[in-house]
Coordinates of N, CA and C in Angstrom, one line a residue:
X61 N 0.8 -1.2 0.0 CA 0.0 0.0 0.0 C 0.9 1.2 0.0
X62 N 0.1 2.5 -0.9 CA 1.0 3.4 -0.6 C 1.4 4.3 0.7
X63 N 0.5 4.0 1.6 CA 0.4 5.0 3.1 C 1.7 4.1 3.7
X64 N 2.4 4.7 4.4 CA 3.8 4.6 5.4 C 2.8 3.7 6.8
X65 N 2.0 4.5 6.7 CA 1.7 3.4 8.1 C 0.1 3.0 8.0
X66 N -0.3 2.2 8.7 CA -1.7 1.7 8.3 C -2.5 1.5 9.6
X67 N -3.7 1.2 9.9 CA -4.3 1.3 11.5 C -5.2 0.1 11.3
X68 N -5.3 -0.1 12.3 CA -6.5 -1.7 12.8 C -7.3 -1.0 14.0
X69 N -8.5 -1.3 13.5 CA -9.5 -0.6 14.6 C -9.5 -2.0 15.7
X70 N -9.7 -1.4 16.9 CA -10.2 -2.1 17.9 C -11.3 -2.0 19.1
X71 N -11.6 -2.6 19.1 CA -13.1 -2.1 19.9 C -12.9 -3.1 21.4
X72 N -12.9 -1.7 22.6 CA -13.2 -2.3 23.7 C -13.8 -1.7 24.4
X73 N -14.2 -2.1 25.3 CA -15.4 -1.2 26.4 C -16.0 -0.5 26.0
X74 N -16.6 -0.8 24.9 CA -17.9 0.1 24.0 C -16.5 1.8 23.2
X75 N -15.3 1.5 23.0 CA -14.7 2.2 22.2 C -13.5 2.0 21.5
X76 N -13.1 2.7 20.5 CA -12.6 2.4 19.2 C -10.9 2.8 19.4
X77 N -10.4 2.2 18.9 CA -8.8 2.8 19.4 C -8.3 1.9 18.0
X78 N -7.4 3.7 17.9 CA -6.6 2.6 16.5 C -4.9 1.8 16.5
X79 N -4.2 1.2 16.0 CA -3.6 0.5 16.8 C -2.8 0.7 15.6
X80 N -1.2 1.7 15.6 CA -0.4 1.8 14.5 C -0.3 0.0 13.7
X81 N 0.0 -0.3 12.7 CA 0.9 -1.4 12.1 C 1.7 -1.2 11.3
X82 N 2.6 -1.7 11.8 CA 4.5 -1.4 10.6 C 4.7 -2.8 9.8
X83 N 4.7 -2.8 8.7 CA 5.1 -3.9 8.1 C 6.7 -4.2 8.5
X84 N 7.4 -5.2 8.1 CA 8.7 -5.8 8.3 C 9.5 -4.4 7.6
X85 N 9.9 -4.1 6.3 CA 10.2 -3.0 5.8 C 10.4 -1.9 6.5
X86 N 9.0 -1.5 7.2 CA 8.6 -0.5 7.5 C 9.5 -0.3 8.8
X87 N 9.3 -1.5 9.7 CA 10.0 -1.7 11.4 C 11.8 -1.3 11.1
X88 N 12.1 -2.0 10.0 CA 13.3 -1.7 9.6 C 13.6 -0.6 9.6
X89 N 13.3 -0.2 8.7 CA 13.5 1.7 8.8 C 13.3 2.4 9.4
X90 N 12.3 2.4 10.3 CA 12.0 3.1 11.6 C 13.2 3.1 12.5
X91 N 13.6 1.8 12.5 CA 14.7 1.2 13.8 C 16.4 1.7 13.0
X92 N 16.4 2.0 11.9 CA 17.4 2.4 11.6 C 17.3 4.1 11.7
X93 N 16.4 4.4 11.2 CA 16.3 6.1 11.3 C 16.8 6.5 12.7
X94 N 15.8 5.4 14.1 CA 16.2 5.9 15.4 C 17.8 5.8 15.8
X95 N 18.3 4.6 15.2 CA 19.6 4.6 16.2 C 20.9 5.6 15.0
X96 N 20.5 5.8 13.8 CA 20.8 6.7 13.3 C 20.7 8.2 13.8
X97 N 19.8 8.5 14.3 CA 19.5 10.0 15.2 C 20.1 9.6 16.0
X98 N 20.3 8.6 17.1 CA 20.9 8.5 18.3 C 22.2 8.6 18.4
X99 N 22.6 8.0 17.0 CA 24.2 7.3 16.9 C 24.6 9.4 16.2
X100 N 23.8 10.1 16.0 CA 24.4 11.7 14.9 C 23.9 12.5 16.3
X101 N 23.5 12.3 17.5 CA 23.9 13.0 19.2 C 24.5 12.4 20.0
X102 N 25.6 11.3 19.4 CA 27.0 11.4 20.2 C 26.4 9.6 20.7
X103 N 25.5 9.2 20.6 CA 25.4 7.3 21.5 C 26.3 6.7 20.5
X104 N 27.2 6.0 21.5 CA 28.0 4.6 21.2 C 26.7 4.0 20.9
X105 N 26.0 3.6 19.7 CA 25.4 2.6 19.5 C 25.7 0.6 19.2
X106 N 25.2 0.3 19.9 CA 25.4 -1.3 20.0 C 24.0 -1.7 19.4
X107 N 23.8 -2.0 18.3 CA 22.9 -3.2 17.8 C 22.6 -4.3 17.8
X108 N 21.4 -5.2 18.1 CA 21.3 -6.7 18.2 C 19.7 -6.8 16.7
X109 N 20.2 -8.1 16.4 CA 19.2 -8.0 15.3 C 19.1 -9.9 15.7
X110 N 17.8 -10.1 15.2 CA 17.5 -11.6 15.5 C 16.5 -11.9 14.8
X111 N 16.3 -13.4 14.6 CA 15.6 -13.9 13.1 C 14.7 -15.2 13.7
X112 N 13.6 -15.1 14.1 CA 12.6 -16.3 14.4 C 12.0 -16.9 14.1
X113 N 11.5 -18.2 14.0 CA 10.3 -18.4 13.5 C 9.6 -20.0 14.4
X114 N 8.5 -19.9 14.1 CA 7.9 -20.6 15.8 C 6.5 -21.4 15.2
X115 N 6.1 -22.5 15.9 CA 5.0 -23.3 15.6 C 4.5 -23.3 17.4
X116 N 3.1 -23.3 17.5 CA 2.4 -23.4 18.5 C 3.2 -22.5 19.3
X117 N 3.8 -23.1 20.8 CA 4.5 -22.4 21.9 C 6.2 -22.3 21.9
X118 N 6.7 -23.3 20.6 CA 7.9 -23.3 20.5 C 8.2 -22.0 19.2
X119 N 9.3 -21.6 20.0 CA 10.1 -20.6 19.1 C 11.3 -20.7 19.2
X120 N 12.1 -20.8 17.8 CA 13.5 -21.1 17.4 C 14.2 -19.6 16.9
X121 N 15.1 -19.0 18.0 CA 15.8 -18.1 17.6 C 17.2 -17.7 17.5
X122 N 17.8 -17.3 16.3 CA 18.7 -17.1 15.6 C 19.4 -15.8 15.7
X123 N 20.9 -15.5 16.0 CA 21.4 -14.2 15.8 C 22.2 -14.0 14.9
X124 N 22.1 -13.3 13.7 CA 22.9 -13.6 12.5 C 24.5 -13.5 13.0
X125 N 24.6 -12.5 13.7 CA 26.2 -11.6 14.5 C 26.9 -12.5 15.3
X126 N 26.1 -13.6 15.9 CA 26.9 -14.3 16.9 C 26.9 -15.9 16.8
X127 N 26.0 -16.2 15.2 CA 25.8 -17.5 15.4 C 25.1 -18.0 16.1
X128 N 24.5 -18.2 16.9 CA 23.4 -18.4 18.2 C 22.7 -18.7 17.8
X129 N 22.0 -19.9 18.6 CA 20.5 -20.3 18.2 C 19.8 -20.4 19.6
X130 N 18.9 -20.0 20.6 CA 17.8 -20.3 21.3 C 16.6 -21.0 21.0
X131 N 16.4 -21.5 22.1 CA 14.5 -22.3 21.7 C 14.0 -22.3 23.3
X132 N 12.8 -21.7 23.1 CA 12.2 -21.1 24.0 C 10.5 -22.1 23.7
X133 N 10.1 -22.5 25.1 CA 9.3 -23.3 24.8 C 7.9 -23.3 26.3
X134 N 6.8 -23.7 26.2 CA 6.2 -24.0 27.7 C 5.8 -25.3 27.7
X135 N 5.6 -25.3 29.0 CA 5.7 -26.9 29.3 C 3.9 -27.6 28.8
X136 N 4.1 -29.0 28.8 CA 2.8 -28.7 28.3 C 1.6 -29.0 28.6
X137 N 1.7 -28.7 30.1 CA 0.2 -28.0 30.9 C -0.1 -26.6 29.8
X138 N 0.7 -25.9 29.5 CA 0.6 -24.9 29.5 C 0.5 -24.5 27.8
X139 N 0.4 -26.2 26.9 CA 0.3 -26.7 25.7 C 1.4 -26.1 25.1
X140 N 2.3 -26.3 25.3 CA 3.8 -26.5 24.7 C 4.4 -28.2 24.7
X141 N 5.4 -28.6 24.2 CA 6.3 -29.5 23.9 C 7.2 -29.5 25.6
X142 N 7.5 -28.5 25.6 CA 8.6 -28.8 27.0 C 10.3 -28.9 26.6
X143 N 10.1 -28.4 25.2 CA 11.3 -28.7 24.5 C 12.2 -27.8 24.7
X144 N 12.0 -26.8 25.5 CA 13.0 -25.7 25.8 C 12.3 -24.4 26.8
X145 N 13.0 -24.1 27.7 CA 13.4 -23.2 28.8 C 12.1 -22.2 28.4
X146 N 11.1 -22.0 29.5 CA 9.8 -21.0 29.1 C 10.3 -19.4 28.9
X147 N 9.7 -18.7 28.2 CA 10.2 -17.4 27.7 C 11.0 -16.6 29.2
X148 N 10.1 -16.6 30.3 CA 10.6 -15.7 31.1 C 11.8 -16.2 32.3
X149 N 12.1 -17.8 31.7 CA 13.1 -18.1 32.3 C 14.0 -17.7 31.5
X150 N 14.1 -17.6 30.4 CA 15.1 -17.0 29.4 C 15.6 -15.9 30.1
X151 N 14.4 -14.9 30.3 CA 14.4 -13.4 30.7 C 15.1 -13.8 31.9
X152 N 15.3 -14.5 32.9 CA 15.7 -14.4 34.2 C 17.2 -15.0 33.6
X153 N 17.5 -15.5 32.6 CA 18.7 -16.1 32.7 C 19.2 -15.1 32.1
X154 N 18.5 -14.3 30.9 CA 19.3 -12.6 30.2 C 19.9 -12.1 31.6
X155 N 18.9 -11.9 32.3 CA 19.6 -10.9 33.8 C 20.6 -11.2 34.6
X156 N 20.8 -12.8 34.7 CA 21.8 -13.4 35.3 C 22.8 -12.9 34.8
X157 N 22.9 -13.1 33.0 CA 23.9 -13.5 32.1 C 24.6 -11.9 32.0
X158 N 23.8 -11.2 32.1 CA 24.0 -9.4 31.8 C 24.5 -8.9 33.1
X159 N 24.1 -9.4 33.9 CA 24.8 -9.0 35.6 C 25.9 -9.7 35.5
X160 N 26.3 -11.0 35.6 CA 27.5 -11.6 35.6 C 28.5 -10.8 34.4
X161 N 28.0 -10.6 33.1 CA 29.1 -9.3 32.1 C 29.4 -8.2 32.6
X162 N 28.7 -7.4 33.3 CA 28.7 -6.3 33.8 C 29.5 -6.5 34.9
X163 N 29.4 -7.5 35.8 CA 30.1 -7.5 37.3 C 31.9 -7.9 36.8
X164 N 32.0 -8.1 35.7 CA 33.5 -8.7 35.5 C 34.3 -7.1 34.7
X165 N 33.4 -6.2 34.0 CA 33.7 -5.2 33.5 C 33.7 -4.6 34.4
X166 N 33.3 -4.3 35.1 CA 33.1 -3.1 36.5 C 34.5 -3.4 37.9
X167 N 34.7 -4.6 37.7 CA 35.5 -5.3 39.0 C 36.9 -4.9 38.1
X168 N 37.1 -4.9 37.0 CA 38.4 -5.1 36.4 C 38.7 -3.4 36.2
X169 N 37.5 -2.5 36.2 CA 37.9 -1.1 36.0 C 37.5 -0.4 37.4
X170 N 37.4 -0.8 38.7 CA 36.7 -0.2 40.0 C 38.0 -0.9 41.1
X171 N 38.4 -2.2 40.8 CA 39.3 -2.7 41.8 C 40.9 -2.6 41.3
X172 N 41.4 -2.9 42.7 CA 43.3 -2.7 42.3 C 43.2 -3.9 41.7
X173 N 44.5 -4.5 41.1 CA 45.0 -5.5 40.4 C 45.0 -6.7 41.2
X174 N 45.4 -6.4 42.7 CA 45.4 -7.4 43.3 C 44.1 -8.3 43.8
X175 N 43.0 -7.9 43.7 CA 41.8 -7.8 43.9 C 41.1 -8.6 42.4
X176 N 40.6 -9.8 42.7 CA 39.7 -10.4 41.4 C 38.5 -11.1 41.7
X177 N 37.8 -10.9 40.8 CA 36.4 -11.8 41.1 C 36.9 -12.9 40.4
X178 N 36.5 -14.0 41.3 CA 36.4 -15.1 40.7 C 35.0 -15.6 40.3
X179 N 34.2 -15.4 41.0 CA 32.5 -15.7 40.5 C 32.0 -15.1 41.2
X180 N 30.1 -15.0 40.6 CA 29.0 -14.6 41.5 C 28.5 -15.9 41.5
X181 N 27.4 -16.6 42.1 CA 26.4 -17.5 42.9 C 25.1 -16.7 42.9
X182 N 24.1 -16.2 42.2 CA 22.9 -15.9 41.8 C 22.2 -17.2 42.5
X183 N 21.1 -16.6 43.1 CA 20.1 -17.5 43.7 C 18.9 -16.9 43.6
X184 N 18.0 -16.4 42.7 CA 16.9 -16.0 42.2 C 15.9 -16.6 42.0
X185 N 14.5 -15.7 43.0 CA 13.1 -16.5 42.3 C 12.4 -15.2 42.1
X186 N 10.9 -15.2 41.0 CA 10.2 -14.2 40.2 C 9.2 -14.7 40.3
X187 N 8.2 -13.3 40.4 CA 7.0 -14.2 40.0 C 5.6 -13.2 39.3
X188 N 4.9 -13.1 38.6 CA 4.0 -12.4 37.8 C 2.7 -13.2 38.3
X189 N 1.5 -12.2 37.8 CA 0.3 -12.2 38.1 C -0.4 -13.3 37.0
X190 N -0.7 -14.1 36.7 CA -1.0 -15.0 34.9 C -2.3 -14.3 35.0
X191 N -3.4 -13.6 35.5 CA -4.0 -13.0 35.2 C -3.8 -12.0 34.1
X192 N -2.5 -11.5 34.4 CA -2.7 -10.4 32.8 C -2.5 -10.7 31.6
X193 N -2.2 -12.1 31.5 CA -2.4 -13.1 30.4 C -3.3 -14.2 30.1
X194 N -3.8 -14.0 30.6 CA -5.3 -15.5 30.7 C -6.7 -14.8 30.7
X195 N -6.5 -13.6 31.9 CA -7.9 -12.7 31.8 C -8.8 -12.9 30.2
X196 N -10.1 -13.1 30.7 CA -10.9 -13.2 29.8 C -12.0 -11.8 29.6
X197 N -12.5 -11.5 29.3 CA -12.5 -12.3 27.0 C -11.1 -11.2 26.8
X198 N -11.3 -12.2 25.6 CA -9.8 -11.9 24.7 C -9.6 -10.5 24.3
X199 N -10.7 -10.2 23.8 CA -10.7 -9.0 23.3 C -10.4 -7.8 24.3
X200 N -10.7 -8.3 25.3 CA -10.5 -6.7 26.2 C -9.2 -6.5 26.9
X201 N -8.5 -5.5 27.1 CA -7.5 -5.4 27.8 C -7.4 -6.0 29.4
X202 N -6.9 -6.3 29.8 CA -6.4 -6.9 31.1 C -6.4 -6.0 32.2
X203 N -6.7 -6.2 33.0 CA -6.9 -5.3 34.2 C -5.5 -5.5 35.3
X204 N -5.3 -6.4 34.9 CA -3.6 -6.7 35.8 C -2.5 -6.9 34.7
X205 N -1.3 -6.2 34.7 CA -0.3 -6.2 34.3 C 0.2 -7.3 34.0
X206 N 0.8 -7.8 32.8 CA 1.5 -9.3 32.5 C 2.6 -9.7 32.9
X207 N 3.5 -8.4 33.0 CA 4.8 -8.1 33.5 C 5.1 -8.9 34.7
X208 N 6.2 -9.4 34.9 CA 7.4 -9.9 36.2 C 7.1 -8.9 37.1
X209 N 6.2 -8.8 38.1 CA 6.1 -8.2 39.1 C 7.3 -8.2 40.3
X210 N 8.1 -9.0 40.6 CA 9.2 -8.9 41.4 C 10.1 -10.1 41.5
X211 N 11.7 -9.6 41.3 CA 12.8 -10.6 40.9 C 13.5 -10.3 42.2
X212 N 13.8 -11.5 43.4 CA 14.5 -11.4 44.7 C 15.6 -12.5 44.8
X213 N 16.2 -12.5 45.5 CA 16.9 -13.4 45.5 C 18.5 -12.3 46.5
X214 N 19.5 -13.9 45.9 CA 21.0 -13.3 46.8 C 22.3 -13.0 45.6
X215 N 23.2 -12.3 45.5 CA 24.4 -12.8 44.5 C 25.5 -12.7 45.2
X216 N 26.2 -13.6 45.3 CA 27.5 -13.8 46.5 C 28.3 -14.1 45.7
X217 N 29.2 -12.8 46.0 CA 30.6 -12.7 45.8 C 32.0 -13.2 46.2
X218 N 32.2 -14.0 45.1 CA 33.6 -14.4 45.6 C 34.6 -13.5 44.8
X219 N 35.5 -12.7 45.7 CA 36.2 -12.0 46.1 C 37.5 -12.2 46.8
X220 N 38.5 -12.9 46.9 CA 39.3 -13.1 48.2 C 40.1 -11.5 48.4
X221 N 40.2 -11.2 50.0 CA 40.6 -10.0 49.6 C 39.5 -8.9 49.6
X222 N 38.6 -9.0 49.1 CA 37.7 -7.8 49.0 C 36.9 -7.3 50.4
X223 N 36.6 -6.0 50.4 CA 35.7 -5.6 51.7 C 34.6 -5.6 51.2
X224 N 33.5 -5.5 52.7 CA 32.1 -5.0 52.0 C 32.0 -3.8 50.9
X225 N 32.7 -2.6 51.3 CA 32.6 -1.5 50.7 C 33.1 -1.9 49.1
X226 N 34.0 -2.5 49.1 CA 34.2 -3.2 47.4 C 33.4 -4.2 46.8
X227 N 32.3 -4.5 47.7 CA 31.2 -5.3 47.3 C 29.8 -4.2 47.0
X228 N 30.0 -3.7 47.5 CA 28.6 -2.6 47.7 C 29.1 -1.8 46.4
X229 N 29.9 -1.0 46.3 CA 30.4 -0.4 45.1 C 30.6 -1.4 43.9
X230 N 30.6 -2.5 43.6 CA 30.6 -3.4 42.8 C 28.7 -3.4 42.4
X231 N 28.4 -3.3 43.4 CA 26.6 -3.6 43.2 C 25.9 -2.4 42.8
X232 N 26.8 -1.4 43.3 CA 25.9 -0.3 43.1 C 26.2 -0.1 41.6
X233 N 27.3 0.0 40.8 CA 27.3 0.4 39.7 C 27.1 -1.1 38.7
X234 N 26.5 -1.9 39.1 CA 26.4 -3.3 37.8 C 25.1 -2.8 37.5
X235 N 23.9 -2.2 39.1 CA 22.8 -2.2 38.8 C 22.3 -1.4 38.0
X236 N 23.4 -0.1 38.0 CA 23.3 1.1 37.1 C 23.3 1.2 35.7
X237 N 24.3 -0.4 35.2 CA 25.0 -0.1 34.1 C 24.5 -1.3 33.2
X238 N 23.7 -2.5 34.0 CA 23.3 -3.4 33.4 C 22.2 -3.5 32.7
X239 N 22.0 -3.3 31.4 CA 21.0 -2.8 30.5 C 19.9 -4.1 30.8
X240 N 19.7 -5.1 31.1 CA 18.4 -6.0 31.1 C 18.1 -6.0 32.6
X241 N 19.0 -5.5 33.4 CA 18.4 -4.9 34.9 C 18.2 -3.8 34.6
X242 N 18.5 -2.8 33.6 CA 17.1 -1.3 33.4 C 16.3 -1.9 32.6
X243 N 16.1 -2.6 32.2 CA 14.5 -3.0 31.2 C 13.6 -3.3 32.5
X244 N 14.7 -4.6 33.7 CA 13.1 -4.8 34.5 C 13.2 -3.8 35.4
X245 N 13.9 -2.4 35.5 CA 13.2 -1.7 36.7 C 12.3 -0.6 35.4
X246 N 12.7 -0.2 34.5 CA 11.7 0.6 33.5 C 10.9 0.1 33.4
X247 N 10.5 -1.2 33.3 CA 9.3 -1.9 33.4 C 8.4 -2.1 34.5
X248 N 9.0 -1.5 35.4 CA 8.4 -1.1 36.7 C 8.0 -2.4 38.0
X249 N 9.3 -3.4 37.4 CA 9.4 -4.7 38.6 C 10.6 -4.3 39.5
X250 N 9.7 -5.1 40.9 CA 10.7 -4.5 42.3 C 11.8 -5.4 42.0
X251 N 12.9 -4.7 42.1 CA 14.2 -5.5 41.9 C 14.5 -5.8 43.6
X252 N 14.9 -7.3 44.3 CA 15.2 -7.0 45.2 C 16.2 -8.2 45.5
X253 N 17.6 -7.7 45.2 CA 18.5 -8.7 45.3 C 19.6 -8.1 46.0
X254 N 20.0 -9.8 47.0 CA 20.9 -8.6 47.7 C 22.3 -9.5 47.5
X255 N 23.2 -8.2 47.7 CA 24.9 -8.9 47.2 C 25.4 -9.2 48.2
X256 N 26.1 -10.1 48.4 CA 26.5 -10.7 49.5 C 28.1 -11.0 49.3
X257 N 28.7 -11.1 50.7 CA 30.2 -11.4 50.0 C 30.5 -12.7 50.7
X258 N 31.0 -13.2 49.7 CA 31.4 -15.0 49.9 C 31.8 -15.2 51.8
X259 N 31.7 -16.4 52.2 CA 31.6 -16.5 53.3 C 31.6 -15.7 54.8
X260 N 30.5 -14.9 54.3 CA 29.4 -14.1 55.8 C 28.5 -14.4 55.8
X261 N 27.6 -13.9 54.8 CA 26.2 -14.0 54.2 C 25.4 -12.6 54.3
X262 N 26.0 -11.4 55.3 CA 25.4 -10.2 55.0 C 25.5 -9.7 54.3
X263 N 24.5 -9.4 53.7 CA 24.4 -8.0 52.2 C 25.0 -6.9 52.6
X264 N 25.7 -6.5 51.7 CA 26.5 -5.6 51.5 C 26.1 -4.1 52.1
X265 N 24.8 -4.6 51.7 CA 24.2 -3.1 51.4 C 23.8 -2.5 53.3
X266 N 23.9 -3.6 54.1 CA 23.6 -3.7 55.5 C 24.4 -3.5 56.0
X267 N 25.8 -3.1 55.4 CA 26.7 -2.8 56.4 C 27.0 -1.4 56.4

């Protein structure tokens, strides 16, 4: 069609809302225009591009840049195969995986030389409302949020050598700097994890 962008009516609670649609093409361009403006006021921009395709609850995903493949799947109470890790355990393992990058970048430019992380120990549970996904009828918006309502847990630092204060300053800036720990607090989930340093067990943040 010749119009740039196109609309789909939707009707709920007796009113009409139009709902943009971007063709493939169209998403493309838009997403390059943006990090083009981003990238001409000064952002180091980092791009991720990925390539899917899915039958029922399984989805098989591809990164052209890194060779990677994921499969993301539900179990099948929940009418999936069970053939792979449910979407939002993925999401809890991005956060693991993005905190543990961050904590090795941050420790190698915040600590002396003599000073190393040897690992974190994540012990993480989450949990969401399945109401904002099951709520009935289909058609109508959801009255409760779908979103990860709150991610808690411990991450213990092994450190030999390290104080709390080089544990707390370790934590304070991974949380700052780790882009899939700002997705879930922009997304408005209670982050509540506490850093702990290898053999005490008090959080950091309590001393």
């Amino acid at each position: 069609p010749p119009r740039r962008e196109m609309f789909r009516a939707q009707a709920s609670g007796g009113t009409v809302r139009r709902i943009r649609l971007f063709f493939p093409a169209q998403r493309r361009r838009r997403h390059a225009t943006t990090a083009a403006v981003a990238r001409a006021a000064g952002a180091k921009v980092k791009e991720y591009a990925l390539r899917s395709s899915g039958c029922n609850c399984l989805a098989r995903s591809s990164f052209p840049a890194t060779k990677k493949v994921v499969m993301t799947d539900t179990p099948k109470t929940a009418g999936g195969t069970n053939a792979g890790a449910q979407p939002v355990e993925h999401l809890l393992a991005a956060l693991v995986g993005c905190k543990q990058a961050t904590s090795h970048f941050v420790a190698r430019k915040l600590w002396p030389r003599h000073l190393k992380l040897e690992r974190i120990d994540f012990d993480l549970t989450a949990w969401r409302d399945e109401r904002g996904a099951l709520e009935m009828p289909i058609t109508c918006t959801p009255q409760h949020p779908s979103r990860v309502q709150q991610v808690s847990g411990t991450a213990v630092v092994h450190a030999p050598g390290c104080s709390y204060e080089d544990i707390r300053q370790l934590a304070e800036q991974v949380e700052q700097r780790c882009p899939v720990a700002n997705l879930f607090v922009a997304a408005g989930t209670r982050m509540d994890i506490k850093w702990v340093l290898a053999g005490d067990g008090r959080p950091a943040d309590d001393v």
